CSV table of C-alpha atoms in Angstrom, one decimal:
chain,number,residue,atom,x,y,z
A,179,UNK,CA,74.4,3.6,29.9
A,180,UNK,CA,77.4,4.5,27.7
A,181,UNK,CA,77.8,4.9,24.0
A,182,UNK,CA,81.0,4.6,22.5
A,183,UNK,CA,81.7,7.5,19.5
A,184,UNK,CA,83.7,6.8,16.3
A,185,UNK,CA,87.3,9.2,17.0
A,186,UNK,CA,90.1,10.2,14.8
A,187,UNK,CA,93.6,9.4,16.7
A,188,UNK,CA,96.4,11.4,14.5
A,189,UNK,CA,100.2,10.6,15.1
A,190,UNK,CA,102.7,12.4,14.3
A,191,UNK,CA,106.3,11.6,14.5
A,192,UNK,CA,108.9,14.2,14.2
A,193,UNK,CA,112.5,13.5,13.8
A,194,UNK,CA,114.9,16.8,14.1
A,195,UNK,CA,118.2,16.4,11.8
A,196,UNK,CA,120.3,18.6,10.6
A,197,UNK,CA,121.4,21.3,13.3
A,198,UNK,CA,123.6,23.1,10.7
A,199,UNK,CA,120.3,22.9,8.5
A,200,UNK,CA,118.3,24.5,11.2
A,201,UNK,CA,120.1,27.0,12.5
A,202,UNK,CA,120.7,28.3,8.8
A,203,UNK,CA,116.8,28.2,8.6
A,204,UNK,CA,116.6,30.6,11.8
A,205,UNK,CA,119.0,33.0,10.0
A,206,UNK,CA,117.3,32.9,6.9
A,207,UNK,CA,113.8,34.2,9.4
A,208,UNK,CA,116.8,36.7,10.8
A,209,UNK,CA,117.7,38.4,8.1
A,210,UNK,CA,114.8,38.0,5.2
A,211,UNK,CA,111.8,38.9,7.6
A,212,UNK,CA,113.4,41.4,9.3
A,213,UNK,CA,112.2,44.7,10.5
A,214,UNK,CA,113.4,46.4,6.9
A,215,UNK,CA,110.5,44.0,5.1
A,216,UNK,CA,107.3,45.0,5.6
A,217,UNK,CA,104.1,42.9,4.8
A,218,UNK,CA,101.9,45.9,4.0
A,219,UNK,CA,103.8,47.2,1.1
A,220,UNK,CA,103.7,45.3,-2.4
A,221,UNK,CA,107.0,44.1,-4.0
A,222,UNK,CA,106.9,46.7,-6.8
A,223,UNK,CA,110.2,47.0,-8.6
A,224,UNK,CA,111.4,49.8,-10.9
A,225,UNK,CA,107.1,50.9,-10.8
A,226,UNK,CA,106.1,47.8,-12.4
A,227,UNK,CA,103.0,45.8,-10.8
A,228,UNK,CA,103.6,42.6,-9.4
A,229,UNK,CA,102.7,39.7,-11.7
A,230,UNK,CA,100.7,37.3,-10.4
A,231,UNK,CA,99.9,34.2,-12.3
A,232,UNK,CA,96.9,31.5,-10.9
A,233,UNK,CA,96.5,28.4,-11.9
A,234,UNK,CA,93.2,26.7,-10.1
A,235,UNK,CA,92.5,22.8,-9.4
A,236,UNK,CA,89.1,21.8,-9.5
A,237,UNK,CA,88.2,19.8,-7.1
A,238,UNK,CA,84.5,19.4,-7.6
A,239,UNK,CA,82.4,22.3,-8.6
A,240,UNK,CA,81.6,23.3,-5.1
A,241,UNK,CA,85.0,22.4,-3.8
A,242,UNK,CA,87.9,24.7,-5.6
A,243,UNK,CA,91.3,25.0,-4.5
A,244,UNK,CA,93.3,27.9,-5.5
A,245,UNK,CA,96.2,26.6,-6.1
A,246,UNK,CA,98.6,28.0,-7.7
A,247,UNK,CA,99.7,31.8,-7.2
A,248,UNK,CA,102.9,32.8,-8.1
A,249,UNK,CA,104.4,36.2,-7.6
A,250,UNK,CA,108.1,37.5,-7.2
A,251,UNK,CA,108.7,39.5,-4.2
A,252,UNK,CA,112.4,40.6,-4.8
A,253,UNK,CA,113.0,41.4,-1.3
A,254,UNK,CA,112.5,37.6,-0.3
A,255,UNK,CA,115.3,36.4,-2.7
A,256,UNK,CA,118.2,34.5,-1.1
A,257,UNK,CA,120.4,33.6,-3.6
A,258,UNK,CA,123.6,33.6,-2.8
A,259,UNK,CA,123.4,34.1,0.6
A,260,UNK,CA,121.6,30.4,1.6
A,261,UNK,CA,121.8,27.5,-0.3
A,262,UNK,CA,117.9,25.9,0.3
A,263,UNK,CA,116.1,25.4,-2.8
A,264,UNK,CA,112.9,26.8,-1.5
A,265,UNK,CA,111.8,27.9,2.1
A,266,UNK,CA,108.5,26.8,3.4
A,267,UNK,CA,106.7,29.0,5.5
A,268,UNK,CA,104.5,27.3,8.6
A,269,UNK,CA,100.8,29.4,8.6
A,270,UNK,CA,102.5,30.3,11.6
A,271,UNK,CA,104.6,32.8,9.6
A,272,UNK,CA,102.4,33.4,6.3
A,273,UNK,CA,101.1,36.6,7.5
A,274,UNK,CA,104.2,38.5,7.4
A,275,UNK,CA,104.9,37.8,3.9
A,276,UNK,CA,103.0,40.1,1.9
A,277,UNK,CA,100.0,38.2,-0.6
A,278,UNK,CA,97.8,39.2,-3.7
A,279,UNK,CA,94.0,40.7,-2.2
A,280,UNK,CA,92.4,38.4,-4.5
A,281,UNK,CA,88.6,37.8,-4.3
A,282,UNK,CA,85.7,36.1,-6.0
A,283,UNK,CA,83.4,38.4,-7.1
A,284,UNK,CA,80.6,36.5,-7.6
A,285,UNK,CA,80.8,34.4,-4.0
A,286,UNK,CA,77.8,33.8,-1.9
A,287,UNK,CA,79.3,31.9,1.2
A,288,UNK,CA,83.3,30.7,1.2
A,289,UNK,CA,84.9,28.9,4.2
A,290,UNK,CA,88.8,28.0,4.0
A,291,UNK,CA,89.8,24.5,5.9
A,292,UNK,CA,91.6,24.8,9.1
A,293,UNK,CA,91.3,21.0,9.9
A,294,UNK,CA,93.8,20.1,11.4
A,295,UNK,CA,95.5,23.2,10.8
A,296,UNK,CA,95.1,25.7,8.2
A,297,UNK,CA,95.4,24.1,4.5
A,298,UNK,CA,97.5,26.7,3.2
A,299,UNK,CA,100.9,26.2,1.6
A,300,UNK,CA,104.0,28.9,1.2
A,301,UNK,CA,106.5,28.3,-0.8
A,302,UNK,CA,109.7,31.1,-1.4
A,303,UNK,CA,112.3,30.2,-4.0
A,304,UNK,CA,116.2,31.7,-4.5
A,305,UNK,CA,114.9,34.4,-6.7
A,306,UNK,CA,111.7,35.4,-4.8
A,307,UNK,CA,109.4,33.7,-6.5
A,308,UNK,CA,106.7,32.8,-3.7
A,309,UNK,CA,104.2,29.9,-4.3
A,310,UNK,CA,100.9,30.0,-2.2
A,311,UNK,CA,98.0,27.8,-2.3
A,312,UNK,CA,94.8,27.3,-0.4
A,313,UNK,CA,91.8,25.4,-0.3
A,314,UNK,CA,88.3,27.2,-0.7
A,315,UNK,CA,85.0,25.3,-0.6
A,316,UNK,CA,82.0,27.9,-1.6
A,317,UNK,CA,79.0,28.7,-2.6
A,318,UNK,CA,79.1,30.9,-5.8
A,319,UNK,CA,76.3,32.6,-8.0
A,320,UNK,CA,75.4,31.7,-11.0
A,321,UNK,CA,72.8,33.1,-13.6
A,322,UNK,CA,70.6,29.9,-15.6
A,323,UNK,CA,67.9,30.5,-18.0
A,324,UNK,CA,65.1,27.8,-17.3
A,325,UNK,CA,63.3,28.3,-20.7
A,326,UNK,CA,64.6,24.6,-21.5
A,327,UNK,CA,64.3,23.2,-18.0
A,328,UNK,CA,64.8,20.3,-17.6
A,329,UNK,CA,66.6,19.8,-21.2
A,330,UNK,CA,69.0,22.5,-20.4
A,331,UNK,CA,72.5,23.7,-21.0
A,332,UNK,CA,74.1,26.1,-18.8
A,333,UNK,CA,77.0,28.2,-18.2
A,334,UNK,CA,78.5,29.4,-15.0
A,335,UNK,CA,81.0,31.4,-14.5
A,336,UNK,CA,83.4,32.1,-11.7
A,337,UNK,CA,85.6,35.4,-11.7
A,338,UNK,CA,88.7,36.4,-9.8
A,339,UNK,CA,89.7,40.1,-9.0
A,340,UNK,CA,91.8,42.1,-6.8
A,341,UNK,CA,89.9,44.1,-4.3
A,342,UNK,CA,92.0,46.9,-3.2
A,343,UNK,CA,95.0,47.0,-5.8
A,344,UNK,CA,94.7,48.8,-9.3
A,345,UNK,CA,96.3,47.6,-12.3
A,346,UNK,CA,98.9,49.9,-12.0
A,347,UNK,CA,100.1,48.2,-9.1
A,348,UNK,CA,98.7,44.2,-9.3
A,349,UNK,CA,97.7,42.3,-12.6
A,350,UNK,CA,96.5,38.5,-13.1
A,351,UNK,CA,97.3,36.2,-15.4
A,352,UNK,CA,96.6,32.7,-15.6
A,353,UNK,CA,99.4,30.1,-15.9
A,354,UNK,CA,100.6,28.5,-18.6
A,355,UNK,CA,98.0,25.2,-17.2
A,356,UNK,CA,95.4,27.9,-16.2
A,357,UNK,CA,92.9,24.9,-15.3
A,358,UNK,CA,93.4,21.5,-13.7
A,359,UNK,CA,90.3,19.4,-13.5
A,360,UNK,CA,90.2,16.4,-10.7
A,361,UNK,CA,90.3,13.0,-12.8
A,362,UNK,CA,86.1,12.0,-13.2
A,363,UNK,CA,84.8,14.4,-12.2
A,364,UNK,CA,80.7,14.4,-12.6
A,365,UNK,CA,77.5,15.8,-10.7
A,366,UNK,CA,74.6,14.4,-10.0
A,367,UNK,CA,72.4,16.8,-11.8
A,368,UNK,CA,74.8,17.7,-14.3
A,369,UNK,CA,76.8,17.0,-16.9
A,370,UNK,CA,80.4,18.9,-17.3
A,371,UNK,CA,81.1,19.9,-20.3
A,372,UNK,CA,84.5,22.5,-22.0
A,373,UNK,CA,85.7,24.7,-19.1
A,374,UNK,CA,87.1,28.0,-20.3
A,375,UNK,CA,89.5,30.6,-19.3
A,376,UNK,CA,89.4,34.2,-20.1
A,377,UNK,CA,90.8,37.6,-18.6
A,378,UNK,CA,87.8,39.9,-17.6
A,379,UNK,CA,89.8,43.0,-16.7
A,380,UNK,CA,87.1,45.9,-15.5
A,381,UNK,CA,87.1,49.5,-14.9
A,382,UNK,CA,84.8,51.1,-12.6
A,383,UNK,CA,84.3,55.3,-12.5
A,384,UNK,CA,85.4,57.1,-9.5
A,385,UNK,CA,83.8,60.7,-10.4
A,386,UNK,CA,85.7,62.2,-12.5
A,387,UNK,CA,88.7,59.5,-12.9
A,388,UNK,CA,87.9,56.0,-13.4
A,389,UNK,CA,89.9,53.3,-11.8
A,390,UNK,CA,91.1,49.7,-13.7
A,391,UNK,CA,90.9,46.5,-11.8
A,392,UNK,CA,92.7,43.1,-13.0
A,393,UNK,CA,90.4,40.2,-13.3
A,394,UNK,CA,90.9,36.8,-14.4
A,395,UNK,CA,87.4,34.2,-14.6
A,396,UNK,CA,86.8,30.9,-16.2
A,397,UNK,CA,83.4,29.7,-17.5
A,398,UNK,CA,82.1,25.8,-16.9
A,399,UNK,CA,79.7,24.4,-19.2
A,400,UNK,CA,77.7,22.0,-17.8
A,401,UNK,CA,74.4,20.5,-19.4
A,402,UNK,CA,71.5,19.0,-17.0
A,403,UNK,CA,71.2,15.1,-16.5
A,404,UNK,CA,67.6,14.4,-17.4
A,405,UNK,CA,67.2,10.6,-17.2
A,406,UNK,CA,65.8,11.4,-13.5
A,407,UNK,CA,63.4,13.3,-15.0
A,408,UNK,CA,62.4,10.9,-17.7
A,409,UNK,CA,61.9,8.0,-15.4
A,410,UNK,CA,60.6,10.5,-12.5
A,411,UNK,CA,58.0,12.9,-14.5
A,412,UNK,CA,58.0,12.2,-18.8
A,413,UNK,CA,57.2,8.3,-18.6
A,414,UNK,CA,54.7,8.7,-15.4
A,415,UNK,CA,52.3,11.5,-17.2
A,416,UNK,CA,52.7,10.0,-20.1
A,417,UNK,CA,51.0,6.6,-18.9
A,418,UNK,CA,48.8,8.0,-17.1
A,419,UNK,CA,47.8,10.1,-20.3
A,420,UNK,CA,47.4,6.9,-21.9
A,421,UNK,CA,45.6,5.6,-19.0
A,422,UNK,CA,43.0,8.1,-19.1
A,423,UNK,CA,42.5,7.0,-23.2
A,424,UNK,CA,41.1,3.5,-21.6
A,425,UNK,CA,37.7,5.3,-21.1
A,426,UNK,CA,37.6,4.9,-25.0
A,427,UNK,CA,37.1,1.6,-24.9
A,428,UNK,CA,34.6,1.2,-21.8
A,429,UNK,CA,30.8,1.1,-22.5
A,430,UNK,CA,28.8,4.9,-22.5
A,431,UNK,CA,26.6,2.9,-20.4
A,432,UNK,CA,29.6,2.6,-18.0
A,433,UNK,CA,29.2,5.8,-16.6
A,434,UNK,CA,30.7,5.7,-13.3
A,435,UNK,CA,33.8,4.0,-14.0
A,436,UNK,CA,34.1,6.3,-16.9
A,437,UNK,CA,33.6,9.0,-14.3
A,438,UNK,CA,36.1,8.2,-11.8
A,439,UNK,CA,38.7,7.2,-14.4
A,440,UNK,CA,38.3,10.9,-15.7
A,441,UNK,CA,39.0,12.3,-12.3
A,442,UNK,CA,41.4,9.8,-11.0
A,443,UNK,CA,43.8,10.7,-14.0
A,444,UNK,CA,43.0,14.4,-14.1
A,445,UNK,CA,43.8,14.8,-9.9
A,446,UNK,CA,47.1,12.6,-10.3
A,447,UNK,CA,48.3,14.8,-13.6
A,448,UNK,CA,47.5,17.7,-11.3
A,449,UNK,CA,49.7,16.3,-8.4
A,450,UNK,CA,52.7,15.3,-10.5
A,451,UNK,CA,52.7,18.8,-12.0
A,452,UNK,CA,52.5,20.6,-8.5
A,453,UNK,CA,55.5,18.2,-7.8
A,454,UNK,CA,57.8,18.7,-10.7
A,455,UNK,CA,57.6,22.5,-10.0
A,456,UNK,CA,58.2,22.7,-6.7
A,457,UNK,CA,61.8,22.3,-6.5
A,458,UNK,CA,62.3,25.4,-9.5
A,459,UNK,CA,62.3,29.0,-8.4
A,460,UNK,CA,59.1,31.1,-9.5
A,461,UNK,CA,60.4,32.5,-12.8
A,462,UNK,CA,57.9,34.3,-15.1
A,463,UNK,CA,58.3,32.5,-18.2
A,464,UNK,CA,57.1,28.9,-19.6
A,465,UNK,CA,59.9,26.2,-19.0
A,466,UNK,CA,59.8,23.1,-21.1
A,467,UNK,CA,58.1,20.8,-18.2
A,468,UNK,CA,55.9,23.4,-18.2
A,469,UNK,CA,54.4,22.8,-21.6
A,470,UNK,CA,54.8,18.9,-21.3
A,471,UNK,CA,52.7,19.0,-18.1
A,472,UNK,CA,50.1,21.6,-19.5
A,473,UNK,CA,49.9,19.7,-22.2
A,474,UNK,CA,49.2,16.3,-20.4
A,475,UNK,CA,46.7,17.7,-18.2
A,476,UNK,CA,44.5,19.2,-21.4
A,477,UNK,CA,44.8,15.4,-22.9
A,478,UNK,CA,43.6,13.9,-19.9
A,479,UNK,CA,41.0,16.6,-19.2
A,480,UNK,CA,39.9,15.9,-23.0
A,481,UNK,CA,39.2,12.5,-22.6
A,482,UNK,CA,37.1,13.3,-19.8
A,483,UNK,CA,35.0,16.0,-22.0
A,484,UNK,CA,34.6,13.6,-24.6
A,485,UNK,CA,32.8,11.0,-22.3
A,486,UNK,CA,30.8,13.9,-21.3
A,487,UNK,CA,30.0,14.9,-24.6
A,488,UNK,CA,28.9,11.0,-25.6
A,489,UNK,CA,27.0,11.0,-22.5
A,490,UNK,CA,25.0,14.1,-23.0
A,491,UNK,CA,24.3,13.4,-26.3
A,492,UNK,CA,23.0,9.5,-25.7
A,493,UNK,CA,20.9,11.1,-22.9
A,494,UNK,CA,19.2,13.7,-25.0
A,495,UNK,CA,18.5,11.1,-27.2
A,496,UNK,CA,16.9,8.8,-24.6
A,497,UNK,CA,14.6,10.9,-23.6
A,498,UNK,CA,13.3,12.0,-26.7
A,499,UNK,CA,12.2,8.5,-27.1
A,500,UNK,CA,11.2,7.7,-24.2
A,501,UNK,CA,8.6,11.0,-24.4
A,502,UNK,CA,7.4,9.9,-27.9
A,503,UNK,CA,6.5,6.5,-26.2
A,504,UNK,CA,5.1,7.5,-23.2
A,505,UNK,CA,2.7,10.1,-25.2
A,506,UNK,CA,-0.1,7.5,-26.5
A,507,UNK,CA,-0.3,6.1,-23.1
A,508,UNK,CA,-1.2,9.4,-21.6
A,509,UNK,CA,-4.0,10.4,-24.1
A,510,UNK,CA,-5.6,7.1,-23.7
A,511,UNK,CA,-5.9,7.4,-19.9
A,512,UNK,CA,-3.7,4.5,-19.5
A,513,UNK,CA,-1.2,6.5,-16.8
A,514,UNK,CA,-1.0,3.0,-14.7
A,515,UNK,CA,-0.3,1.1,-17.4
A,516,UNK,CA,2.7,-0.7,-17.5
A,517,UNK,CA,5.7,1.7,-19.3
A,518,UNK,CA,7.7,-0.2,-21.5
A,519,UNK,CA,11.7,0.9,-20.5
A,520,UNK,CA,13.2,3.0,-22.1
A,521,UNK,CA,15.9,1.8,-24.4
A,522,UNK,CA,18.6,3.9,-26.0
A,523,UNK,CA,17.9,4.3,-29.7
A,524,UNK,CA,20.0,1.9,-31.7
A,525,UNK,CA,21.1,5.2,-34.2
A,526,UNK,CA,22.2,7.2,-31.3
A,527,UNK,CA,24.6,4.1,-29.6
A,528,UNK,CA,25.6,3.6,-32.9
A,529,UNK,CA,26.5,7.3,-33.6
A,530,UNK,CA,28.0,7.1,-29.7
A,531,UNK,CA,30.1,4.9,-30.8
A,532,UNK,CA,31.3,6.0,-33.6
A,533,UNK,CA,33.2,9.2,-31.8
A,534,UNK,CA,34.9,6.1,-29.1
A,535,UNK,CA,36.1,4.7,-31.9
A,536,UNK,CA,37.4,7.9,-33.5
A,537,UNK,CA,39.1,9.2,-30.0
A,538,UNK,CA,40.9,5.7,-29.9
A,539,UNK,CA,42.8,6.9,-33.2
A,540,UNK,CA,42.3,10.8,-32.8
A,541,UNK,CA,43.9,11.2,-29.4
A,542,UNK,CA,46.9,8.9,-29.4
A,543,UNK,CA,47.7,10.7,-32.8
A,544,UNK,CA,47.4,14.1,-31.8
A,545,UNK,CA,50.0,13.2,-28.5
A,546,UNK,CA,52.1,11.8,-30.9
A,547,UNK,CA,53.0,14.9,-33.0
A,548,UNK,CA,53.1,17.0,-30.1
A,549,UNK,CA,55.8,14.2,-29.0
A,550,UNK,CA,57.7,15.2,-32.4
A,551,UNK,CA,57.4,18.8,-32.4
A,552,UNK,CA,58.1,18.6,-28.8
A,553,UNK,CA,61.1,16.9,-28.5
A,554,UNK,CA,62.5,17.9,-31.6
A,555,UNK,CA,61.9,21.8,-31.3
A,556,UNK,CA,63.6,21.7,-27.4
A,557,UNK,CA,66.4,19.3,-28.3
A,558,UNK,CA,68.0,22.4,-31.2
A,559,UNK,CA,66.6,25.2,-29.8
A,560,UNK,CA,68.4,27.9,-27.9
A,561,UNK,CA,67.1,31.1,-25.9
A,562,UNK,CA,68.2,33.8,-27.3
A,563,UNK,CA,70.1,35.2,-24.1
A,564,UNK,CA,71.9,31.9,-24.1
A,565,UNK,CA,73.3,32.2,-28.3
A,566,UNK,CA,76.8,33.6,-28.1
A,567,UNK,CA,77.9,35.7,-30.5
């Protein structure tokens, strides 16, 4: 038995004009890559470092191109001598023109695209200038602070510095359009918000001398999409705390469906908690679902202490009557007599009662300013690691 499998047929036509044009392109190879240039060696002129300007395109947030940097490497220019405006270089070729050692610090897993063949452009004008651009898809770091999770705002950062070259030999600087951002661009999870450029030059110690690095990095602020967690886990636990408020209106004679309601509500608030929380990494401090779903579970566990509470005291109260009644029978010898049944005292039901009827007001009052103070004390409030200066 045969399956047939879905297959990508590229064409490619190529048309060779221009002789004149190509052989001038083989003597440009000829004479500018020759054995005198050597890809090892930076273009420094009269000892200044080479200036390289980046400009990057977002892509998506886990998808960034670095494109563009630009750098003069005097020893490439051809002015003069060919008349192309610009040479472009086949991958083929890129490795014997010298390149900035640029890095991202904070990286955790990078791959460059190679289908179908390397995505990496060169570009080398009349007066040196060299264009180069790739396309980098990675995984980078970044530090959040949970303490508003899931109503939070974070920013994440990504920087860009040169590994091996000091200042004194390579510097950064972002382009005059340090940031292009693709058109609609959006996350599922999150919001993005300003993204910001900024030069984070460092300097680390070497024993006794200390060395300078150039670094550029731009921050993204991005703010969390919570109406996933509003339909998801806010509206759920909050109906089932309001479901667990129905035992308020039961009868206290009801005691086994006042029972099972209890538990019902307090094992599915228990569930939904465990659920919320096990997607989040095990941090130290309280998060904002944390406190909602603390706080849902103590309502609903609540409810359930106050039909124990009516239910105790109705039952203390029944059998105080029902051993004041059964005394006169006993000191009359009349033990197999017919007992009357024991009926719950009319002061007692009525007293019973009376704390239902408060609950029904008490409870749904007391969830409603936590409501208030809840949402209202996350929605301005910011951790004090996240204020800027």
């Amino acid at each position: 038995m045969s399956m047939d499998r879905p297959f990508l047929v590229v064409v490619c036509l190529l048309q060779v004009v221009g002789s004149s044009n190509v052989s001038q392109r083989h003597e440009f190879f000829d004479v500018i890559l020759n054995e005198d240039y050597d890809p090892r060696v930076p273009p420094l002129l009269k000892g200044d470092p080479v200036l390289n300007t980046i400009q990057l395109y977002i892509l998506g947030i886990d998808s960034i191109s670095a494109s563009t940097m630009r750098w003069h490497d005097h020893r490439l220019a051809f002015r003069g001598r060919f008349d192309f405006p610009k040479i472009e270089l086949d991958t083929r070729v890129m490795s014997n023109v010298w390149v900035p050692d640029l890095y991202i610090k904070n990286e955790k897993k990078a791959n460059t695209h190679s289908v179908t063949v390397p995505n990496k452009l060169m570009h080398i004008y009349p007066d040196g200038l060299v264009v180069y651009s790739m396309r980098v898809t990675g995984t980078f770091s970044c530090q959040m602070y949970l303490h508003k999770y899931p109503l939070d705002q974070q920013t994440c950062s990504i920087q860009m510095e040169s590994y091996g070259y000091s200042t004194d030999t390579l510097k950064f600087r972002w382009n005059d359009i340090p940031l292009v951002q693709r058109p609609n661009l959006t996350l599922p999870q999150f919001e993005i918000g300003h993204i910001t450029n900024h030069t984070c030059d460092i300097t680390y110690a070497n024993g006794n001398s200390s060395v300078s690095f150039t670094c550029l990095g731009i921050d993204i602020e991005m703010s969390r999409a919570y109406g996933y967690y509003i339909t998801q886990v806010y509206i759920p636990s909050l109906l089932i705390v309001c479901l667990s408020w129905v035992s308020f209106w039961l009868n206290i004679d009801a005691i086994p469906a006042r029972i099972s309601l209890g538990l019902l509500t307090i094992l599915t608030m228990t569930t939904q908690s465990s659920g919320a929380r096990a997607t989040l990494p095990r941090v130290s401090y309280i998060k904002a679902i944390d406190v909602w779903m603390a706080t849902c579970l103590v309502f609903v566990f609540a409810a359930l202490i106050e039909f124990s509470y009516v239910n105790v005291k109705a039952r203390v109260q029944q059998r105080r009557k029902s051993s004041v009644r059964e005394l006169p029978l006993l000191l009359h010898g009349k033990e197999d007599g017919i007992k009357e049944k024991p009926r719950l005292d009319s002061e007692s039901r009525d007293e019973a009662r009376r704390v239902d009827k408060l609950s029904r007001i008490i409870f749904p009052l007391v969830f409603l300013c936590f409501n208030i103070i809840y949402w209202s004390v996350y929605s301005v409030w910011v951790p004090e690691m996240q204020r800027k200066d």
